[in-house]
Tab-separated table of C-alpha atoms in Angstrom:
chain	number	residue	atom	x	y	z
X	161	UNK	CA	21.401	-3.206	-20.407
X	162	UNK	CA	23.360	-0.361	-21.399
X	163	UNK	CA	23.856	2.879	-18.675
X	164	UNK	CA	22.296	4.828	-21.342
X	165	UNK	CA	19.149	2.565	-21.231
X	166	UNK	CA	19.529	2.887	-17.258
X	167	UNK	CA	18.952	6.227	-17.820
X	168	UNK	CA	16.349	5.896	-20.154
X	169	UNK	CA	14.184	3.368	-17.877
X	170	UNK	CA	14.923	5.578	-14.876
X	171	UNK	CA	13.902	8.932	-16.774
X	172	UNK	CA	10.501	6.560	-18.122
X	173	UNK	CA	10.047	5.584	-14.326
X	174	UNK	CA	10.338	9.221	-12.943
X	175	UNK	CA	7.765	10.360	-15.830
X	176	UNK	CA	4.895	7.328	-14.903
X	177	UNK	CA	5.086	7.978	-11.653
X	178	UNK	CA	2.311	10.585	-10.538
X	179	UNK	CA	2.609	13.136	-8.054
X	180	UNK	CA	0.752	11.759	-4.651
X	181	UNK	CA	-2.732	13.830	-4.521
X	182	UNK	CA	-1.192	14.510	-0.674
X	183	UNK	CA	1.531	13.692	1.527
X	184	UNK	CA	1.623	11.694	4.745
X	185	UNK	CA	-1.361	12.848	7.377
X	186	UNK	CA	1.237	13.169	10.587
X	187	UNK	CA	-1.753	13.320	12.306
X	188	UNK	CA	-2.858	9.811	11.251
X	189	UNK	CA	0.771	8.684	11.559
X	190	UNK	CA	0.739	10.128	15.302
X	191	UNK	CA	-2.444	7.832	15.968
X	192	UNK	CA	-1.337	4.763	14.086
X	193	UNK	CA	1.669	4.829	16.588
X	194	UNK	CA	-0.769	5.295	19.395
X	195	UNK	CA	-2.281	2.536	18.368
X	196	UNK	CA	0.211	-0.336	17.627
X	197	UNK	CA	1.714	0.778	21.500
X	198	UNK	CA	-1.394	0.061	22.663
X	199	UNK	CA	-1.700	-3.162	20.324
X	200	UNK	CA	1.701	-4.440	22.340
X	201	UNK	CA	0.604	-3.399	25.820
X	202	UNK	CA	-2.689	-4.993	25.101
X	203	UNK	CA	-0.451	-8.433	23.852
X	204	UNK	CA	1.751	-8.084	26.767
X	205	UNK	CA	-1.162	-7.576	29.427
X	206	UNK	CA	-2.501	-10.839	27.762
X	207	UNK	CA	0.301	-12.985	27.842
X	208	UNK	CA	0.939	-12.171	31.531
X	209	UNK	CA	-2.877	-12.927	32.100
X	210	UNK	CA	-2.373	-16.786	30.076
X	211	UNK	CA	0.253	-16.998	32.093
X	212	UNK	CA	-1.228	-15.992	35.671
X	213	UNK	CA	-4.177	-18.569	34.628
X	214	UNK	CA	-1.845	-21.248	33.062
X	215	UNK	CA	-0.030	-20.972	36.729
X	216	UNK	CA	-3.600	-20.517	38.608
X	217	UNK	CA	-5.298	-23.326	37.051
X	218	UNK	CA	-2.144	-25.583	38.157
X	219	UNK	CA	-2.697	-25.081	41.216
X	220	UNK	CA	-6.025	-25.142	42.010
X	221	UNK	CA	-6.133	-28.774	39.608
X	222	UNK	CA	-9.076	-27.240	37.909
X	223	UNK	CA	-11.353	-27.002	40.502
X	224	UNK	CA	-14.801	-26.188	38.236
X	225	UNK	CA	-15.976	-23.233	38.867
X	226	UNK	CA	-19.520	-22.037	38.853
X	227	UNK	CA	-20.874	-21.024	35.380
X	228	UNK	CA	-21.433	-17.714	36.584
X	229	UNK	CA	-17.514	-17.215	37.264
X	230	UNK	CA	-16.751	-18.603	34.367
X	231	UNK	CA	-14.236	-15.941	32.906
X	232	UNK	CA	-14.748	-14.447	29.632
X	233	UNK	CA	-11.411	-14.436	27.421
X	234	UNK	CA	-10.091	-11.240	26.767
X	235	UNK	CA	-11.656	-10.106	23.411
X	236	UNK	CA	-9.492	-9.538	20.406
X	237	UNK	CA	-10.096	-8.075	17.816
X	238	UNK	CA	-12.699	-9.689	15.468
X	239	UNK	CA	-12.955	-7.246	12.279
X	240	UNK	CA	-11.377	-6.338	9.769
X	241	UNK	CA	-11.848	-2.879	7.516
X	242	UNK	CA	-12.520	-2.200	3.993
X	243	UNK	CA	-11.201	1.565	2.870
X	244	UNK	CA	-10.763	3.255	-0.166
X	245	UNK	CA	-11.277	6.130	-2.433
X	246	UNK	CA	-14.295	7.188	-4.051
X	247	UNK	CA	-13.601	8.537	-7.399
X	248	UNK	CA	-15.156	9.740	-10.501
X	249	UNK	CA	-13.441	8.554	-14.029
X	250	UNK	CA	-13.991	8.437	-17.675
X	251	UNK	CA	-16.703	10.728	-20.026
X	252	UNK	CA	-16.115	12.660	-23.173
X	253	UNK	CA	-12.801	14.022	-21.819
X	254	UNK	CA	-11.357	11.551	-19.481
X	255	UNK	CA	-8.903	12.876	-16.885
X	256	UNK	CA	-7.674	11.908	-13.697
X	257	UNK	CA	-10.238	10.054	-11.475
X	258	UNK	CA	-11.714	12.748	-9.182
X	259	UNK	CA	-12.266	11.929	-5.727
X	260	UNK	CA	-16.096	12.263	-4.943
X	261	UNK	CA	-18.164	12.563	-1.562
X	262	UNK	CA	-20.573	10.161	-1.250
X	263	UNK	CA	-22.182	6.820	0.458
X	264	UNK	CA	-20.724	3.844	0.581
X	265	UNK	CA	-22.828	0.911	1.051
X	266	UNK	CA	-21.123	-2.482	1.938
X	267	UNK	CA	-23.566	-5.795	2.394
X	268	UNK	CA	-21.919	-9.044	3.099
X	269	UNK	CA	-22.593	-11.807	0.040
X	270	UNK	CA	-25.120	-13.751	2.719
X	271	UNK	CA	-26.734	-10.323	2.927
X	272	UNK	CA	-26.989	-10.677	6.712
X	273	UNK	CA	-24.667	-6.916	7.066
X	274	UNK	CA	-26.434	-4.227	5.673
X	275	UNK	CA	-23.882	-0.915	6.661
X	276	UNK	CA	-23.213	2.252	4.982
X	277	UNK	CA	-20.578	4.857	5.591
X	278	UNK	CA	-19.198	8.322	3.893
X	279	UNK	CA	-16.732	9.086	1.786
X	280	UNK	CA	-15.567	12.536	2.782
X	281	UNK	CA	-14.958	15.448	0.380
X	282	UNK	CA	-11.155	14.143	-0.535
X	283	UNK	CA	-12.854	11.079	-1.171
X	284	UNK	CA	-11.864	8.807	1.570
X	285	UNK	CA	-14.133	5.972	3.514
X	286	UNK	CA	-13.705	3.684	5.682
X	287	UNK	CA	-15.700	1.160	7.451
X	288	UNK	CA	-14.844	-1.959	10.046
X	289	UNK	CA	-16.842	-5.169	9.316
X	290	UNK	CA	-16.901	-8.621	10.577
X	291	UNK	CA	-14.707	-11.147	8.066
X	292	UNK	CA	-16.292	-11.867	5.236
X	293	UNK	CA	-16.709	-11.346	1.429
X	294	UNK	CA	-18.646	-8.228	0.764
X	295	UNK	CA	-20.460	-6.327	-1.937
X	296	UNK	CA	-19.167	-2.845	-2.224
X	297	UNK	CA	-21.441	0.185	-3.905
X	298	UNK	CA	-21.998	3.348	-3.955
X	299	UNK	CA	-22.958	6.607	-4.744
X	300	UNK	CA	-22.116	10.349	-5.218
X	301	UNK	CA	-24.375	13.319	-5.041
X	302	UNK	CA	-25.054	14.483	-8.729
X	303	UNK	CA	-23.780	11.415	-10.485
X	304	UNK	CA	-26.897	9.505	-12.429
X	305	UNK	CA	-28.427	8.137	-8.450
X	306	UNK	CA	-29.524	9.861	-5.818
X	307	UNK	CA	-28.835	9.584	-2.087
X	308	UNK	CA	-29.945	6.546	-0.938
X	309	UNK	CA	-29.726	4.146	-4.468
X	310	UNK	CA	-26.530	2.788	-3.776
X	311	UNK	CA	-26.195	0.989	-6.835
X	312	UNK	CA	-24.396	3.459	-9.550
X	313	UNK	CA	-20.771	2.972	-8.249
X	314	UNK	CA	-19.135	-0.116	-7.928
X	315	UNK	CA	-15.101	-1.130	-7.290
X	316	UNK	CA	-13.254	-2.694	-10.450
X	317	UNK	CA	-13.990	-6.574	-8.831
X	318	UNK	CA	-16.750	-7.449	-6.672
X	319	UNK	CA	-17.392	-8.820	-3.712
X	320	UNK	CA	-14.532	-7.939	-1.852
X	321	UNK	CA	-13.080	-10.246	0.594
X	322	UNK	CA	-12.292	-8.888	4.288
X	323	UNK	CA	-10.031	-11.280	6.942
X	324	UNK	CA	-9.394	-10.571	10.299
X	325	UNK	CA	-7.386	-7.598	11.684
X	326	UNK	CA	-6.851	-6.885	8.005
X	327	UNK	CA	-7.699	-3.504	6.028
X	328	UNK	CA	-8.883	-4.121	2.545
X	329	UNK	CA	-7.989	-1.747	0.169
X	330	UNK	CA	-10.843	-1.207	-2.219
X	331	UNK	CA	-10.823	2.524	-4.595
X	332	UNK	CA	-14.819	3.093	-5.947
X	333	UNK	CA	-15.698	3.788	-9.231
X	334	UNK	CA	-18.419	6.526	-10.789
X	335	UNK	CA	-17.566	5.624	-15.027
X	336	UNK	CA	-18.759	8.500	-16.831
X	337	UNK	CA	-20.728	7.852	-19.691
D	136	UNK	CA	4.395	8.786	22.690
D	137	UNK	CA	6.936	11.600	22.599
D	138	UNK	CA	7.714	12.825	19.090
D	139	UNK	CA	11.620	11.836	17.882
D	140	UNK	CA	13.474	14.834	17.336
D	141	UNK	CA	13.533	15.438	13.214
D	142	UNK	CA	10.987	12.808	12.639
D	143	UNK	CA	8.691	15.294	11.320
D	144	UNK	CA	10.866	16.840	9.131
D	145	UNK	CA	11.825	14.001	7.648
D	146	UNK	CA	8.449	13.033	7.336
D	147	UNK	CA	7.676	16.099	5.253
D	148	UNK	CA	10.954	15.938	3.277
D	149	UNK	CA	10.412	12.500	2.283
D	150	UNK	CA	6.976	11.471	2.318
D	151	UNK	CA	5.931	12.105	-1.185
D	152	UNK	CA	9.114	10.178	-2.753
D	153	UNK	CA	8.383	7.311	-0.219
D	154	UNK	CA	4.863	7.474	-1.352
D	155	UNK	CA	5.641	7.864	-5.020
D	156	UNK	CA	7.653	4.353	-4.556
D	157	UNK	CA	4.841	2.355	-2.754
D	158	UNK	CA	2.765	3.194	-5.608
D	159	UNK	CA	4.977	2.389	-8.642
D	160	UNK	CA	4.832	-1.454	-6.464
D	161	UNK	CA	1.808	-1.586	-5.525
D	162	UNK	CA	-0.821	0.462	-7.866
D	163	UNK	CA	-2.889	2.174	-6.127
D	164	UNK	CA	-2.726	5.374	-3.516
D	165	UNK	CA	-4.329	3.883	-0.698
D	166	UNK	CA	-2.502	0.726	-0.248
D	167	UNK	CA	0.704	2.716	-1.149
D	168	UNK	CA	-0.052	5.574	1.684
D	169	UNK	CA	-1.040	2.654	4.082
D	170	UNK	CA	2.563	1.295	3.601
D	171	UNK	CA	4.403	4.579	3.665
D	172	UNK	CA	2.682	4.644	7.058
D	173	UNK	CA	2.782	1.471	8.038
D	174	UNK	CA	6.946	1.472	7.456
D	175	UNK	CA	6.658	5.082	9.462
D	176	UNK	CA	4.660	3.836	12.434
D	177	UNK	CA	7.494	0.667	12.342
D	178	UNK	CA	9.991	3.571	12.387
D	179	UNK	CA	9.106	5.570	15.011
D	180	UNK	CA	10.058	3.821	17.618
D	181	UNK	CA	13.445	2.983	16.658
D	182	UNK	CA	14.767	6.784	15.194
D	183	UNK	CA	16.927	8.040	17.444
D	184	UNK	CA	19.077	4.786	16.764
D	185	UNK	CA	18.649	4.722	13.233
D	186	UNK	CA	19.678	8.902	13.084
D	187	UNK	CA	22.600	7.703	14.715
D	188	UNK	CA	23.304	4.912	12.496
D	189	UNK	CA	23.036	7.335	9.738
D	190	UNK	CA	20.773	5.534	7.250
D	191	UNK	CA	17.309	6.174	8.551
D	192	UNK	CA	15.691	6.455	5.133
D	193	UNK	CA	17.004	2.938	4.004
D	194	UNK	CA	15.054	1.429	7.281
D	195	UNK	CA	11.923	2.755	6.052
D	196	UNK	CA	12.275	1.285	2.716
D	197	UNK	CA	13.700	-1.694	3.960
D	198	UNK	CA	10.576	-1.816	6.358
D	199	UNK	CA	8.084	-1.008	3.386
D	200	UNK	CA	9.192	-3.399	1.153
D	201	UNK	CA	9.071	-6.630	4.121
D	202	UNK	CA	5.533	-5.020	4.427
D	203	UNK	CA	4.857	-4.738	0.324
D	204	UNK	CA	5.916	-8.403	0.315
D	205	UNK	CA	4.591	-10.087	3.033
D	206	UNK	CA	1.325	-8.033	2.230
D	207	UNK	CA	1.182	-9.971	-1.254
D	208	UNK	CA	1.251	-13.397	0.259
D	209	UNK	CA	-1.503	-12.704	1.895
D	210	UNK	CA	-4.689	-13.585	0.024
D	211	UNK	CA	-6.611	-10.619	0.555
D	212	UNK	CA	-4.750	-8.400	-1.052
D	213	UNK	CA	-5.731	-7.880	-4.309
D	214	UNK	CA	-3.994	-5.937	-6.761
D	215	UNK	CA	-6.199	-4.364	-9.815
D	216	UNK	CA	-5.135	-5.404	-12.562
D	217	UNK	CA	-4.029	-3.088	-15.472
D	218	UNK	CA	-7.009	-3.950	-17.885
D	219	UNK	CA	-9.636	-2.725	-15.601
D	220	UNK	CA	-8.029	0.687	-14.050
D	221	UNK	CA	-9.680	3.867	-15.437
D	222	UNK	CA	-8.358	5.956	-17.543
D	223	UNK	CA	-5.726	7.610	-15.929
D	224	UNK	CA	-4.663	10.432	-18.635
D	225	UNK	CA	-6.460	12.917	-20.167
D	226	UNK	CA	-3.585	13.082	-23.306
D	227	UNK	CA	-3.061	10.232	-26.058
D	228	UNK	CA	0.223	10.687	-26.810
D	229	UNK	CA	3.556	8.856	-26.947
D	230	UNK	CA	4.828	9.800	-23.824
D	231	UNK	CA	1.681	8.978	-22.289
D	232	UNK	CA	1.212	5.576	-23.895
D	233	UNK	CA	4.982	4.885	-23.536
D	234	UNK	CA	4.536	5.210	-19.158
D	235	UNK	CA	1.018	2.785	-19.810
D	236	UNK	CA	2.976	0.325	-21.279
D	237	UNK	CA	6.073	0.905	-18.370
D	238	UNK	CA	3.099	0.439	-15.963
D	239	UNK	CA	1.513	-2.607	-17.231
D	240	UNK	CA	5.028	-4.272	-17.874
D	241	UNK	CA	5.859	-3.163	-14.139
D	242	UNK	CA	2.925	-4.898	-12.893
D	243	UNK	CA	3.503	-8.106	-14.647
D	244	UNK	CA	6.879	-8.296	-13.043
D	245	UNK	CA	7.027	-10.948	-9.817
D	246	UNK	CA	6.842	-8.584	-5.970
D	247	UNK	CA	10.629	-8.490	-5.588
D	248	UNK	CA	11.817	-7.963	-9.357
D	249	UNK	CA	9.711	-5.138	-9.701
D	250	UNK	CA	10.708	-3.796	-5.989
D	251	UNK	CA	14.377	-4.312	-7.671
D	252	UNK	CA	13.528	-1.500	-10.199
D	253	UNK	CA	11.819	0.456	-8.114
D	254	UNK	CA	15.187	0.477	-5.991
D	255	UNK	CA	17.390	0.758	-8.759
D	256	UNK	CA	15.957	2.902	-11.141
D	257	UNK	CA	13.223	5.113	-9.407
D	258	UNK	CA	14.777	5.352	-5.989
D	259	UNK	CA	18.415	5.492	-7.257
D	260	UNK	CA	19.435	3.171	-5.059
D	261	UNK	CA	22.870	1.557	-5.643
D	262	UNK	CA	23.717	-2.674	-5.725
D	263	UNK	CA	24.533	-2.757	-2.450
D	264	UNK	CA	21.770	-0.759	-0.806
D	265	UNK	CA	19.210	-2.563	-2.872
D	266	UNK	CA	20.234	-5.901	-1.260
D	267	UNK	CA	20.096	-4.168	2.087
D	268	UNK	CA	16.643	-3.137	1.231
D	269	UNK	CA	15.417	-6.488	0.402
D	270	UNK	CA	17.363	-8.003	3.123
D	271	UNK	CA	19.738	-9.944	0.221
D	272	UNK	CA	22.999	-10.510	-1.369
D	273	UNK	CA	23.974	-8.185	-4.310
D	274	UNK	CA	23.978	-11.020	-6.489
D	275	UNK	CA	20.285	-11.865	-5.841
D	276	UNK	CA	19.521	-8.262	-6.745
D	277	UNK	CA	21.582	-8.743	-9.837
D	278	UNK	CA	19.880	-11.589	-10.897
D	279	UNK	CA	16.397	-9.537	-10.383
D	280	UNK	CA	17.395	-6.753	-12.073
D	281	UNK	CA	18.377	-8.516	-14.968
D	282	UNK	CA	15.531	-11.055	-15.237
D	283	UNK	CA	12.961	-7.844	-14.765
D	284	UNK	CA	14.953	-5.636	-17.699
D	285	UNK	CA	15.142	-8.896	-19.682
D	286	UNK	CA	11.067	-9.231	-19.376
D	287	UNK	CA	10.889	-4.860	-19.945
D	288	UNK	CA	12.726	-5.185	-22.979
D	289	UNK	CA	10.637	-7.510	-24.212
D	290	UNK	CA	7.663	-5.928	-24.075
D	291	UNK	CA	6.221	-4.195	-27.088
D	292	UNK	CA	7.221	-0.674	-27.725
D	293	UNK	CA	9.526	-0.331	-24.185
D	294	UNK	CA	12.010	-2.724	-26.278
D	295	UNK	CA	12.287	-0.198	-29.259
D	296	UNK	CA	12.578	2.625	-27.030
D	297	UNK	CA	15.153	0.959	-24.703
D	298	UNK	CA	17.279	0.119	-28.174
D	299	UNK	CA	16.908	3.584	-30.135
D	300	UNK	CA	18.294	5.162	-27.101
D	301	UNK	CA	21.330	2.412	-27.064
D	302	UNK	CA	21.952	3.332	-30.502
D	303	UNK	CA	22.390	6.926	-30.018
């Protein structure tokens, strides 16, 4: 590879890749700080609670205790998230997908989660949801549905799979005919 | 949390580039903004040290890539593939069809080649700063590099381009 072709690659690289539609949301950033802190204290309170109990349970040589005392483990987190974009593409003059308001409407494959959620005026949804693999739809005011038929919109690869403390990244799609 | 002096502002100065980076490895604008943040939030914590050790940008790509990577072994991420992504350009012409095929070449490339041109040839990185990135010795990053422009230049129409402008 020549340093001319360096150039070239790096001049086809700067060229493909788009502008962001926005920059980082501090505000966001602020809270997703907030959050892993409290994601640590939260670890740390529970290791010191195993701990206490490991050291508790020694010494009482696990004297049973009545079921009403029985103590209830500290919950974790149990969901994960599915977020995304809505966004209109294609028709006679196909452009840049356009990020659409909407309703999203997410049913697990068993169908036993039924939820729905909006994508705001930039677009954006986001929903938590048990683990799971998931069936993601929806739809935007004015494109070929209504409110309410959730059917018209659909992600490039369906259903979506979710895991645990784990936020699935899944943009919508309204094709234009 | 108390705010670290000049995080902000390099927040604003940086963000899009950072953001323009994530997306050239991973595809898409959410997953690329979730790791621009993700390597931020990662960041925070530690800035007045890395200030002081005077190369607080390289942590943050050093922490998005780790991310990017270990992201990818998990299975659920899933990456679109090129096939299936709308249309993402109104014009048909050779500069557009030229960055398609760049795209679709970039995403057949394995995580950490195509994080190598990312480094090297978006973000300007240098040998040395590349393998501090990735956590990895220049030659690794040399042998990356070359395996990922060996597979670009291959692929039909970037390999013409790549040797018309060698020929000028």
């Amino acid at each position: 590879m020549t340093d001319t072709n360096d150039h070239h690659l790096a001049r086809l690289m700067e060229q493909a890749a788009p502008e962001p539609p926005t920059g980082v949301d501090f505000g966001a950033l602020q809270a997703r700080v907030r959050r892993r802190r409290t994601a640590t204290v939260a670890a740390m309170c529970v290791g010191t609670v195993l701990t206490f109990g490991a050291v508790a349970g020694i010494m009482v040589h696990f004297e049973p205790k009545p079921a009403s005392q029985t103590t209830a483990p500290i919950p974790a987190s149990d969901s994960g998230s599915l977020a995304g974009s809505l966004l209109l593409v294609g028709g006679p003059a196909p452009g840049m997908p356009v990020p659409r308001p909407g309703t999203v409407h997410v049913v697990s494959s068993d169908g036993s989660i039924d939820l729905t959620t909006k994508a705001g005026p930039d677009g954006r949804w986001e929903i938590d949801v048990p683990p799971g693999n998931y069936v993601v739809r929806a739809t935007s005011p004015g494109y070929l549905s209504t409110e309410g038929s959730h059917d018209a919109c659909g992600p490039a690869h369906n259903p979506v799979r979710v895991t645990v403390d784990r936020q699935t990244s899944v943009d919508v799609y309204c094709q234009m005919r | 949390m108390d705010e670290p002096e000049g995080f902000r502002e390099f927040v604003e100065a940086r963000s899009r580039d950072l953001l323009r980076s994530a997306w050239l490895m991973s595809g898409d604008w959410h997953t690329a903004e979730d790791l621009v943040q993700t390597a931020l939030a990662k960041s925070w914590p530690r800035w007045n040290r890395l200030v002081r050790a005077d190369r607080p940008e390289l942590y943050v790509r050093r922490v998005m890539l780790t991310t990017y990577l270990a992201w990818r072994k998990r299975k659920s991420f899933r990456e679109l593939p090129l096939a299936e992504l709308p249309d993402v350009d109104a014009t048909v012409d050779g500069a557009t069809d030229m960055r398609q095929v760049l795209l679709a070449a970039m995403r057949s490339l394995p995580p950490r080649q195509r994080a190598v041109v990312v480094l090297r040839y978006f973000d300007d990185l240098t040998e040395a700063d590349t393998a501090l990135a990735l956590n990895c010795s220049i030659g690794t990053v040399k042998t990356h590099a070359s395996r990922a422009i060996r597979t670009l230049r291959r692929t039909p129409g970037l390999e013409s381009t790549l040797n018309e402008e060698a020929i000028r």
